[in-house]
Amino acid sequence: MGDSLSHLPQQLANGLTLGAVYALIALGYSLVYGVLRLLNFAHGEVYMVGAFIGYGVLSLLDPALAAGLPGWLGLTAMLLAAMLGCGLLGALIERLVYRPLRHTHRLAPLLGALGIAFVLQHGVLLLASARHRAIHAELILPAALGFELGSVRLSAARLLVIGIALLLLAALSLLVYRTRMGRALRAIGADPEAAAMLGVPVERVVSQTFVLGSALAGAAGVLVGLVFTKVWHLMGVAAGLKGFTAAVLGGIGSLPGALLGGLLLGIAESVSTGVISPTYSDLIVFGVLIVALLVRPSGLFGKRAQPKV
Amino acid sequence: MNRTPEPMSRRPELPFHWTLVLLLALSVVLAACGASGAPSNAPAAEADQERPIKIALMAPLTGGAAAVGEPQLNFVRLAVEQFNAEHGTNIELVEGDTELDPAKATTLAQRLLADEAIYAVIGPAGSQEVAAVAPLLAAADLALVSPSATKPDLTEQGLPNVFRVVPRDDVQSATVAQFLLQRLAATRVWLIDDQSSYGVGLVDAIEAQLRAAGVAVVRESVGQDETDFSALVTRMRADQPDAVFLGTQVASQGALLARQMQEQRVQALLLGGDGLMTEDFIANAGGATEGAYVSFFAPDVTNLPSAQPVIEAYTSRHGAVGPFGPPAYTAAMVVLEAILRASAEGPLTRAAVRDAIAQTNQAESLLGIPIAFDTKGDIQNASFFLYQVQGGAFVPAR
């Protein structure tokens, strides 16, 4: 055990990468839930599509990168394409599935979300086959690049992932707390009918929320490919579940909560894998989650549920 | 009628399954004739002499494992052709598709049983298929020689008709353990399985042998969908093992582990089982698997001088030789040679061919090793072969 503690700092660094990705996914869940009280279970699949868009762009750019196109330009192209593509996909899903179901039975949108998840999984399966595909991240930056910080080794890829994730989070909080659109978004979350009466264009803001959350998931898909270098059509299932868990842990609907929940979950996963065993890591992580929710049922940053009149 | 008759050769060939159906119908008719004409023995004996001698191939010619079945078929065809030319025989090949499905293999086996001109079977390819058809064939004294089934218990059922020209999975663990102990003189080894019955069984066996030799072993287990090995690799870095063995059916996982070891600069040598012997292990790793070792149940014969005539004959028709073909050629040669011996010794029967296969003693084979079976039907002295990734390709390890 003493031996395990000596590499705890490294496990924290590993967990931070994982956590940053979970946080990006969790934010999408929380944004949509905060506005619509809808659990968007297709979110993990949007993330998977983002990873595939990143894979596709990288494959297209492969010759250009080999010929000397700088890696950061390639990465920017991957991120932009995935965020744009996923944003569009999110808006489309909202328009075609969630909006028609919004004022029906409570469970209808949830089932719609599960249905969309299957459509996306199998759509990608048909288009790209079930083969696991490799992201050749070394085209963007060499895997061995990095530096030592005491006993901790930080690879450039991980630093980049954490950095970009933090940047996106900062941009999001500016958008939500400092812009007109953000105010409208929060207003709808507080009371959609009152917001509509006060002239907030509800449908448009809801669409924008989906674009935003899905774009973050797309970015997460690209970033995860840089470190874990593999994409396949079912990769969104586990990631979506972890993102959802992070959102619940942080208090679903709360943006700082999603960030903290994601980081905590990532670190808990890495430390339990590193100190105990990968076989039990999910057991430990979800065990901790259950205990945490027993102590704080509405999550770390969650508000107590208010009875709606 | 002024239409000119079409030449025979222009006639479309019958699809394969029709041929089988026709054969089947024919054999039923023949059997019926034999039954009605039982009193006279002489014409039956005469028919016996004219009856063709056939062997059958059971292989996954279509479906997900067609990449295995196709080279098996092509190599067996080549073996039959070369054998007939060399010995002036006229042994025919019946080709049957199993799709690597035990149920389809069973149906096919029943059809093959009904054709009394078939004296032995090459295949099936998969261990689960061999398990399904072996008892059926055994009841009719029909021998099978599998070119690729490696599950150990197939030859532990006491059936006299089951043979294979490839080593069992328990030989693989011995090959890997020996390499770790003798060639690497490893004292600390990490063993990781993929939670599949293949991976766990293989890694368990290696672990037992390493522990018996006093090696410090760290055992880990990760699911086949796992992509994040970094927490494990961090522990690995602190532990500084000499080698890491990964027993998985997912080759891309081996590539991922290699990448993440490179990322954290872990120097340990990476090894894997036959599940890693695909292009993914090299192509997905971005160079990180360079120098890694993989064990596989067949040798690379493409550079074997004694194999060159066969290799050249094959490549001129079908292109590059993969790892699955040469064992099928070897299995076919075992069967054909046994038929020749059995017919020289007395009346040709399925039981005589089976017994002749059991006594196989070929000094040479396409695999570069002598071929003889032990009492269970396992090939003697066969080992798994180690390959190393060098310059982006699997190269036989020296």
Short mmCIF file of C-alpha atoms in Angstrom, two decimals, chain A residues 48 50 69 73 85 95 102 105 115 124 163 175 209 218 248-249 263 265 270 274 278 302:
data_model
loop_
_atom_site.label_atom_id
_atom_site.label_comp_id
_atom_site.label_asym_id
_atom_site.label_seq_id
_atom_site.Cartn_x
_atom_site.Cartn_y
_atom_site.Cartn_z
CA MET A 48 -19.19 9.07 -30.04
CA GLY A 50 -17.83 13.64 -32.35
CA LEU A 69 0.95 20.86 -41.94
CA LEU A 73 -3.89 23.35 -37.23
CA GLY A 85 -21.12 18.57 -36.63
CA ARG A 95 -36.09 19.54 -33.48
CA ARG A 102 -42.07 17.87 -25.15
CA HIS A 105 -46.14 12.05 -21.41
CA GLY A 115 -34.25 5.43 -29.32
CA VAL A 124 -22.37 4.59 -37.27
CA GLY A 163 -6.00 22.77 -21.16
CA LEU A 175 -21.67 32.42 -22.27
CA THR A 209 -28.78 24.87 -25.55
CA GLY A 218 -18.10 16.62 -29.78
CA VAL A 248 -25.66 13.72 -10.84
CA LEU A 249 -22.74 13.70 -8.42
CA LEU A 263 -13.06 15.75 -12.13
CA LEU A 265 -15.20 10.86 -10.91
CA SER A 270 -7.81 6.39 -11.69
CA GLY A 274 -4.14 2.31 -9.52
CA PRO A 278 -9.05 -2.21 -12.60
CA GLY A 302 -27.61 20.74 -6.33
#
